[in-house]
Tab-separated table of C-alpha atoms in Angstrom:
chain	number	residue	atom	x	y	z
A	21	MET	CA	0.213	0.168	0.038
A	22	ASN	CA	1.160	3.286	-0.651
A	23	ILE	CA	0.978	6.015	1.623
A	24	LYS	CA	0.850	9.316	0.831
A	25	ASN	CA	2.543	12.117	3.288
A	26	THR	CA	4.201	10.093	5.294
A	27	ILE	CA	6.579	10.552	7.836
A	28	ILE	CA	8.900	7.698	8.785
A	29	PRO	CA	10.318	7.254	12.171
A	30	SER	CA	12.745	4.655	13.533
A	31	VAL	CA	10.969	3.054	15.897
A	32	THR	CA	12.956	0.076	18.783
A	33	PHE	CA	10.454	-2.219	19.464
A	34	SER	CA	10.659	-5.353	22.055
A	35	GLY	CA	11.262	-8.252	20.100
A	36	ARG	CA	8.017	-9.860	21.271
A	37	ASN	CA	5.612	-6.651	20.348
A	38	LEU	CA	7.276	-6.929	16.633
A	39	ARG	CA	6.665	-10.845	16.549
A	40	LEU	CA	3.205	-9.943	17.259
A	41	VAL	CA	2.687	-7.256	14.355
A	42	ARG	CA	4.340	-10.063	11.821
A	43	GLU	CA	2.003	-13.176	13.037
A	44	TYR	CA	-0.873	-10.184	12.888
A	45	ALA	CA	-0.058	-9.370	9.143
A	46	ASP	CA	1.034	-13.086	8.337
A	47	ILE	CA	-2.753	-13.993	9.490
A	48	THR	CA	-4.321	-11.289	7.298
A	49	GLY	CA	-2.270	-11.243	4.474
A	50	GLY	CA	-1.397	-7.523	4.879
A	51	LYS	CA	2.180	-5.651	5.483
A	52	GLY	CA	3.772	-4.776	9.231
A	53	VAL	CA	3.273	-0.970	7.976
A	54	ASN	CA	0.032	-1.053	7.583
A	55	VAL	CA	-1.022	-3.432	10.826
A	56	LEU	CA	0.437	-0.270	13.083
A	57	ASN	CA	-1.406	2.036	11.158
A	58	PHE	CA	-4.495	0.450	11.652
A	59	ILE	CA	-3.230	0.596	15.011
A	60	VAL	CA	-3.224	4.112	15.617
A	61	ASP	CA	-6.394	4.980	14.211
A	62	MET	CA	-8.061	2.709	15.950
A	63	MET	CA	-7.221	3.800	19.260
A	64	LEU	CA	-6.468	7.392	18.541
A	65	ALA	CA	-8.654	8.715	15.840
A	66	MET	CA	-11.314	6.517	17.561
A	67	PRO	CA	-15.209	9.037	17.684
A	68	GLU	CA	-15.873	10.014	21.263
A	69	LYS	CA	-19.477	7.847	21.485
A	70	VAL	CA	-17.495	5.375	20.746
A	71	ARG	CA	-15.340	5.266	23.124
A	72	MET	CA	-17.294	5.811	25.934
A	73	ASN	CA	-19.072	2.904	24.862
A	74	LEU	CA	-16.390	1.134	24.885
A	75	LEU	CA	-15.109	2.046	28.670
A	76	GLU	CA	-18.144	0.638	29.602
A	77	PHE	CA	-18.246	-2.289	27.984
A	78	CYS	CA	-14.484	-2.391	29.748
A	79	GLN	CA	-16.091	-1.552	32.851
A	80	ILE	CA	-18.700	-4.455	32.864
A	81	ASN	CA	-16.070	-6.783	32.485
A	82	ILE	CA	-13.681	-5.743	35.131
A	83	GLN	CA	-17.135	-6.039	37.396
A	84	GLN	CA	-18.131	-9.828	36.385
A	85	ILE	CA	-14.336	-10.907	36.013
A	86	GLU	CA	-14.017	-9.578	39.752
A	87	GLN	CA	-17.075	-11.257	40.952
A	88	ASN	CA	-16.189	-14.903	39.773
A	89	MET	CA	-13.167	-14.143	40.153
A	90	ALA	CA	-14.520	-14.070	44.482
A	91	LYS	CA	-16.284	-17.102	44.211
A	92	ARG	CA	-13.162	-19.124	43.495
A	93	GLU	CA	-10.902	-19.735	46.069
A	94	TYR	CA	-8.558	-19.087	43.294
A	95	SER	CA	-7.794	-17.124	40.740
A	96	ASN	CA	-6.609	-18.487	37.717
A	97	ASP	CA	-4.522	-17.316	34.684
A	98	LEU	CA	-6.483	-16.657	32.093
A	99	SER	CA	-9.000	-14.633	34.760
A	100	VAL	CA	-6.261	-12.636	35.565
A	101	LYS	CA	-4.784	-12.093	32.539
A	102	ARG	CA	-8.269	-10.770	30.869
A	103	ARG	CA	-8.493	-8.445	34.120
A	104	VAL	CA	-5.085	-6.708	32.923
A	105	ALA	CA	-6.615	-6.019	29.819
A	106	TYR	CA	-9.683	-4.827	30.624
A	107	GLN	CA	-7.751	-2.415	33.379
A	108	ARG	CA	-5.071	-1.461	30.427
A	109	LEU	CA	-8.533	-0.918	27.535
A	110	GLU	CA	-9.860	0.930	30.791
A	111	ARG	CA	-7.544	3.588	31.395
A	112	PHE	CA	-6.217	4.479	28.218
A	113	LEU	CA	-9.832	5.150	27.379
A	114	SER	CA	-10.528	6.937	30.515
A	115	ASP	CA	-7.901	8.946	29.389
A	116	GLU	CA	-6.081	8.827	32.268
A	117	ASN	CA	-2.419	9.145	33.417
A	118	CYS	CA	-0.939	5.498	31.183
A	119	GLN	CA	2.255	5.888	32.585
A	120	MET	CA	2.314	3.008	34.267
A	121	ASP	CA	1.563	0.740	31.653
A	122	ILE	CA	4.116	2.732	29.653
A	123	PRO	CA	7.343	0.174	29.821
A	124	LYS	CA	10.261	2.719	30.431
A	125	LYS	CA	12.682	0.737	28.593
A	126	GLU	CA	11.709	-1.985	26.476
A	127	LYS	CA	13.131	-5.377	28.380
A	128	GLY	CA	14.682	-7.988	26.653
A	129	GLU	CA	15.021	-8.589	22.596
A	130	LYS	CA	15.963	-4.655	21.069
A	131	ILE	CA	14.788	-4.930	16.657
A	132	LYS	CA	14.956	-1.185	15.286
A	133	ARG	CA	13.002	-0.565	12.202
A	134	THR	CA	12.420	2.836	10.361
A	135	ILE	CA	8.361	2.835	10.167
A	136	GLU	CA	6.141	4.517	7.169
A	137	PHE	CA	3.415	6.181	9.432
A	138	THR	CA	0.769	9.103	8.072
A	139	ALA	CA	1.336	12.323	8.857
A	140	THR	CA	-2.007	11.878	10.230
A	141	ASN	CA	-1.530	8.847	12.650
A	142	TYR	CA	2.600	10.345	13.062
A	143	GLY	CA	0.630	13.501	14.695
A	144	LEU	CA	-1.609	11.758	16.776
A	145	VAL	CA	1.091	9.413	18.528
A	146	LYS	CA	3.797	11.937	19.102
A	147	GLU	CA	1.507	14.219	20.933
A	148	LYS	CA	-0.150	11.302	23.504
A	149	ALA	CA	3.606	10.421	23.613
A	150	LYS	CA	4.405	14.244	24.874
A	151	LYS	CA	1.527	13.908	27.201
A	152	GLU	CA	2.533	10.791	28.675
A	153	LYS	CA	6.075	11.692	28.726
A	154	THR	CA	7.536	8.994	26.675
A	155	THR	CA	8.980	8.557	23.708
A	156	PHE	CA	7.060	7.962	20.524
A	157	GLY	CA	8.811	4.505	20.232
A	158	ARG	CA	7.448	3.609	23.231
A	159	TYR	CA	3.954	4.570	22.413
A	160	VAL	CA	3.607	2.445	19.576
A	161	ASN	CA	4.678	-0.439	22.107
A	162	TYR	CA	2.429	0.483	24.580
A	163	LEU	CA	-0.584	0.351	21.682
A	164	ILE	CA	0.860	-3.261	20.485
A	165	VAL	CA	0.641	-4.289	23.747
A	166	LEU	CA	-2.652	-2.611	24.300
A	167	THR	CA	-4.399	-4.148	21.220
A	168	LEU	CA	-2.460	-7.523	20.167
A	169	ASP	CA	-0.742	-8.491	24.060
A	170	ILE	CA	-4.125	-9.274	25.097
A	171	PRO	CA	-5.959	-13.278	25.488
A	172	GLU	CA	-7.655	-14.520	22.656
A	173	GLU	CA	-11.287	-14.348	24.648
A	174	VAL	CA	-11.165	-10.204	24.693
A	175	LYS	CA	-9.605	-9.720	21.885
A	176	SER	CA	-13.941	-12.227	20.405
A	177	GLU	CA	-15.255	-10.676	22.997
A	178	LEU	CA	-14.293	-7.500	21.320
A	179	SER	CA	-15.236	-8.163	18.022
A	180	VAL	CA	-18.280	-9.193	18.741
A	181	PHE	CA	-18.875	-5.697	21.196
A	182	SER	CA	-18.010	-4.175	18.046
A	183	SER	CA	-20.324	-6.945	16.040
A	184	ALA	CA	-23.135	-6.344	18.140
A	185	SER	CA	-22.491	-1.908	18.498
A	186	LEU	CA	-22.132	-1.719	14.416
A	187	ASN	CA	-25.193	-3.359	13.853
A	188	GLU	CA	-26.619	-1.018	16.603
A	189	THR	CA	-26.067	1.936	15.121
A	190	ILE	CA	-27.356	1.253	11.871
A	191	GLN	CA	-30.465	0.469	13.508
A	192	HIS	CA	-30.796	3.916	15.135
A	193	SER	CA	-29.441	5.164	12.308
A	194	GLU	CA	-32.421	6.701	10.711
A	195	SER	CA	-32.493	10.398	10.734
A	196	LYS	CA	-33.520	13.725	9.044
A	197	SER	CA	-30.858	15.260	10.474
A	198	ARG	CA	-27.569	15.301	8.350
A	199	TYR	CA	-25.632	16.359	11.282
A	200	ILE	CA	-26.673	13.121	13.309
A	201	ASN	CA	-26.701	11.015	10.068
A	202	GLU	CA	-23.081	11.422	9.393
A	203	LEU	CA	-21.849	11.380	13.363
A	204	SER	CA	-23.910	8.111	12.934
A	205	ARG	CA	-21.427	6.888	9.523
A	206	GLU	CA	-18.443	7.740	11.440
A	207	MET	CA	-19.416	5.363	14.227
A	208	GLN	CA	-20.140	2.655	11.964
A	209	MET	CA	-17.162	2.414	10.162
A	210	HIS	CA	-15.189	3.174	12.812
A	211	TYR	CA	-17.737	-0.165	14.867
A	212	LYS	CA	-16.033	-2.181	11.739
A	213	LYS	CA	-12.335	-1.412	11.831
A	214	MET	CA	-12.573	-3.121	15.729
A	215	GLU	CA	-14.987	-5.857	14.289
A	216	LEU	CA	-12.550	-6.737	12.009
A	217	PHE	CA	-10.178	-6.681	13.733
A	218	TRP	CA	-10.018	-8.391	16.729
A	219	CYS	CA	-12.187	-11.103	14.262
A	220	ASN	CA	-8.837	-11.183	12.405
A	221	ASN	CA	-7.140	-13.567	14.630
A	222	GLN	CA	-10.398	-15.586	15.837
A	223	ARG	CA	-11.737	-18.836	13.657
A	224	ALA	CA	-15.231	-18.814	12.591
A	225	ALA	CA	-16.282	-17.227	16.479
A	226	PHE	CA	-19.859	-17.974	18.093
A	227	ASP	CA	-19.935	-21.193	15.586
A	228	GLY	CA	-20.297	-19.166	12.645
A	229	HIS	CA	-22.591	-16.104	13.265
A	230	LYS	CA	-20.079	-12.935	12.467
A	231	SER	CA	-22.686	-10.553	12.670
A	232	MET	CA	-24.054	-10.237	16.343
A	233	LYS	CA	-26.530	-7.310	17.332
A	234	LYS	CA	-27.350	-6.258	20.754
A	235	ILE	CA	-30.616	-4.536	22.654
A	236	ASP	CA	-30.358	-3.186	26.023
A	237	MET	CA	-32.377	-4.788	28.687
A	238	LYS	CA	-33.645	-3.645	32.353
A	239	ASP	CA	-30.086	-4.434	34.420
A	240	GLY	CA	-27.446	-4.785	31.228
A	241	TYR	CA	-28.390	-6.439	27.460
A	242	ILE	CA	-28.097	-9.104	24.902
A	243	ILE	CA	-25.655	-10.032	22.416
A	244	TYR	CA	-27.523	-12.440	20.113
A	245	PRO	CA	-27.089	-13.479	16.320
A	246	SER	CA	-27.881	-10.644	13.751
A	247	ASP	CA	-30.294	-13.845	11.818
A	248	TRP	CA	-32.958	-14.434	14.549
A	249	VAL	CA	-36.338	-13.683	15.029
A	250	VAL	CA	-37.164	-11.105	18.037
A	251	LEU	CA	-40.738	-10.976	18.691
A	252	GLU	CA	-41.387	-7.746	20.450
A	253	ASP	CA	-44.184	-6.852	23.868
A	254	VAL	CA	-44.575	-10.671	23.531
A	255	LEU	CA	-44.241	-10.831	27.627
A	256	ARG	CA	-42.092	-8.868	27.969
A	257	ASP	CA	-40.804	-5.456	26.724
A	258	PRO	CA	-36.622	-5.321	27.253
A	259	LYS	CA	-35.948	-3.228	28.705
A	260	GLU	CA	-38.609	-4.279	31.656
A	261	SER	CA	-36.683	-7.996	31.088
A	262	SER	CA	-34.247	-9.233	33.547
A	263	ARG	CA	-34.290	-12.848	31.073
A	264	ALA	CA	-34.623	-13.460	27.609
A	265	SER	CA	-35.545	-17.014	25.965
A	266	VAL	CA	-34.612	-18.781	22.256
A	267	VAL	CA	-37.280	-20.544	20.498
A	268	GLU	CA	-35.274	-23.027	18.689
A	269	VAL	CA	-37.220	-25.714	16.107
A	270	TYR	CA	-34.994	-29.051	16.538
A	271	ASN	CA	-35.007	-30.496	12.166
A	272	GLY	CA	-36.655	-27.008	11.739
A	273	ARG	CA	-34.118	-26.377	8.684
A	274	ARG	CA	-36.350	-27.961	5.795
A	275	TYR	CA	-39.540	-25.457	7.499
A	276	GLY	CA	-36.749	-22.601	7.086
A	277	MET	CA	-37.461	-21.913	10.445
A	278	PRO	CA	-35.028	-19.290	12.423
A	279	HIS	CA	-34.419	-18.682	16.367
A	280	PHE	CA	-36.783	-16.542	17.616
A	281	LEU	CA	-36.021	-14.528	20.621
A	282	LEU	CA	-38.202	-13.223	23.288
A	283	PHE	CA	-37.677	-11.643	27.163
A	284	SER	CA	-39.675	-12.205	30.527
A	285	ASN	CA	-39.104	-11.833	34.128
A	286	ILE	CA	-39.284	-15.583	34.215
A	287	ALA	CA	-37.265	-16.632	38.033
A	288	LYS	CA	-33.604	-18.688	36.988
A	289	ASN	CA	-34.518	-22.313	35.608
A	290	GLU	CA	-37.936	-21.986	35.668
A	291	SER	CA	-40.297	-23.154	32.659
A	292	TYR	CA	-43.198	-21.219	30.883
A	293	THR	CA	-46.700	-22.023	31.966
A	294	GLU	CA	-49.237	-23.729	29.657
A	295	ASP	CA	-50.971	-20.429	28.595
A	296	GLU	CA	-47.152	-18.155	28.337
A	297	PHE	CA	-46.273	-21.072	25.785
A	298	LYS	CA	-49.643	-20.465	23.586
A	299	ILE	CA	-48.836	-16.743	22.988
A	300	ILE	CA	-45.470	-17.211	22.217
A	301	GLU	CA	-46.293	-20.188	19.840
A	302	ALA	CA	-48.757	-17.236	18.511
A	303	ALA	CA	-45.817	-14.833	18.137
A	304	CYS	CA	-44.049	-17.010	16.655
A	305	LEU	CA	-46.544	-18.126	14.036
A	306	ARG	CA	-47.165	-14.288	13.651
A	307	ALA	CA	-43.380	-13.710	13.113
A	308	ASN	CA	-43.394	-16.881	10.214
A	309	SER	CA	-46.492	-18.120	8.010
A	310	ARG	CA	-44.511	-21.652	7.475
A	311	PHE	CA	-44.053	-22.161	12.519
A	312	ALA	CA	-48.063	-24.245	11.515
A	313	ASP	CA	-46.950	-26.350	9.531
A	314	VAL	CA	-43.875	-26.858	12.461
A	315	LEU	CA	-46.907	-27.186	15.036
A	316	LYS	CA	-48.726	-29.837	12.597
A	317	ASP	CA	-46.219	-32.012	11.912
A	318	GLU	CA	-45.149	-31.902	15.738
A	319	GLN	CA	-48.521	-33.715	16.291
A	320	SER	CA	-48.395	-36.217	13.497
A	321	MET	CA	-45.007	-37.147	12.382
A	322	VAL	CA	-43.072	-40.381	14.545
A	323	ASP	CA	-40.176	-39.987	12.941
A	324	GLU	CA	-36.871	-39.062	13.050
A	325	GLU	CA	-37.308	-36.157	11.187
A	326	LYS	CA	-40.143	-34.417	12.770
A	327	PRO	CA	-39.985	-31.300	14.067
A	328	VAL	CA	-39.667	-30.194	18.060
A	329	VAL	CA	-40.325	-26.571	19.753
A	330	GLY	CA	-37.841	-26.009	22.229
A	331	VAL	CA	-37.800	-23.034	24.097
A	332	PHE	CA	-34.374	-22.273	26.513
A	333	ASN	CA	-33.661	-19.222	28.851
A	334	ILE	CA	-30.882	-17.628	27.887
A	335	ILE	CA	-27.424	-17.890	30.104
A	336	ALA	CA	-26.267	-14.145	31.930
A	337	THR	CA	-23.137	-13.663	33.112
A	338	ASP	CA	-24.213	-14.421	37.032
A	339	ASP	CA	-25.642	-16.877	36.718
A	340	PRO	CA	-24.407	-19.390	39.357
A	341	TYR	CA	-23.423	-21.612	36.478
A	342	TYR	CA	-22.394	-19.261	33.860
A	343	ASP	CA	-18.670	-19.951	32.817
A	344	GLU	CA	-16.211	-17.050	31.971
A	345	PHE	CA	-14.371	-20.004	29.975
A	346	ASP	CA	-17.319	-21.877	28.007
A	347	THR	CA	-19.119	-20.078	24.638
A	348	PRO	CA	-22.567	-20.204	25.228
A	349	PRO	CA	-24.256	-21.738	21.926
A	350	PHE	CA	-24.620	-18.878	19.533
A	351	GLY	CA	-22.627	-16.735	21.339
A	352	CYS	CA	-25.940	-15.625	22.481
A	353	LYS	CA	-26.173	-14.140	26.455
A	354	ILE	CA	-26.994	-11.351	28.548
A	355	ILE	CA	-24.411	-8.768	29.806
A	356	ARG	CA	-25.035	-7.869	32.616
A	357	ASP	CA	-24.689	-4.206	34.331
A	358	ILE	CA	-23.861	-5.279	38.438
A	359	SER	CA	-24.293	-2.017	39.362
A	360	LYS	CA	-27.121	-2.307	37.988
A	361	SER	CA	-28.406	-5.404	38.830
A	362	LYS	CA	-30.906	-6.352	41.835
A	363	ASP	CA	-30.242	-9.816	42.080
């Protein structure tokens, strides 16, 4: 990639950080110089609304990790690494003094390289380095640690957050105000950058569902695949609900059945009543007319191909059986905001 209006400073990298950049470049089929420019643009040219949303996401994750660690008699290594990664991001996004995270000097192997930065990116790094009273090169190393030297689980979580936030921003972008629409487009572009950046290191995330959506709930929010059908105002409005459930049709593929998402305040580990099931089935029927064939064949068919309708509660991060190291089905889960939760 030819970069116009560039500045080519000499940067001393730690051996580890340079390897991280090279590995990422190899995975994505790009060049190290492009990776570094992408990181600078993604982290230092972040729209304010995106920064605030990402900051809140980091703070919620820190709360959840610390709560889960408190439940155990010991803290495993991954929990500690996840917390450290989110705490670093929180300090960066809070615009706090980040000198504690910036190495005074590179340890171990040191490798000096000349790197072609865009003039804009060079200016952003230089300004931040001056504010943090550090060198240009050390601030570049700091950005590499902040974005690449983090657990794969955190990268995946950041990618899913970005994907869900992107879809939410698109949904809310309809406005007569050209100014608001321009801000929305800027946010969408930045969420897409973050989604792609942290997703590129991952295998097919969450059972192949790369696009996720987000809906706010009473004491948190839910992340779910974008191809699920949301049953609105069936049992509860999402913002009045603390729980969510998914309607899944076993052997439903030949009927073209999607997953249906609904909201309620059903107690943990409880089932819906017969009357509530009828309400849910009626809502699915309104959303997809072929659901009538599913209900009919469920009663009449006896072979292994018959469809079976099931309603399953979505796991929440404050559930006692929630395991932060297991990926829930389809990546769908309720992210509980502990500060708002009354449980």
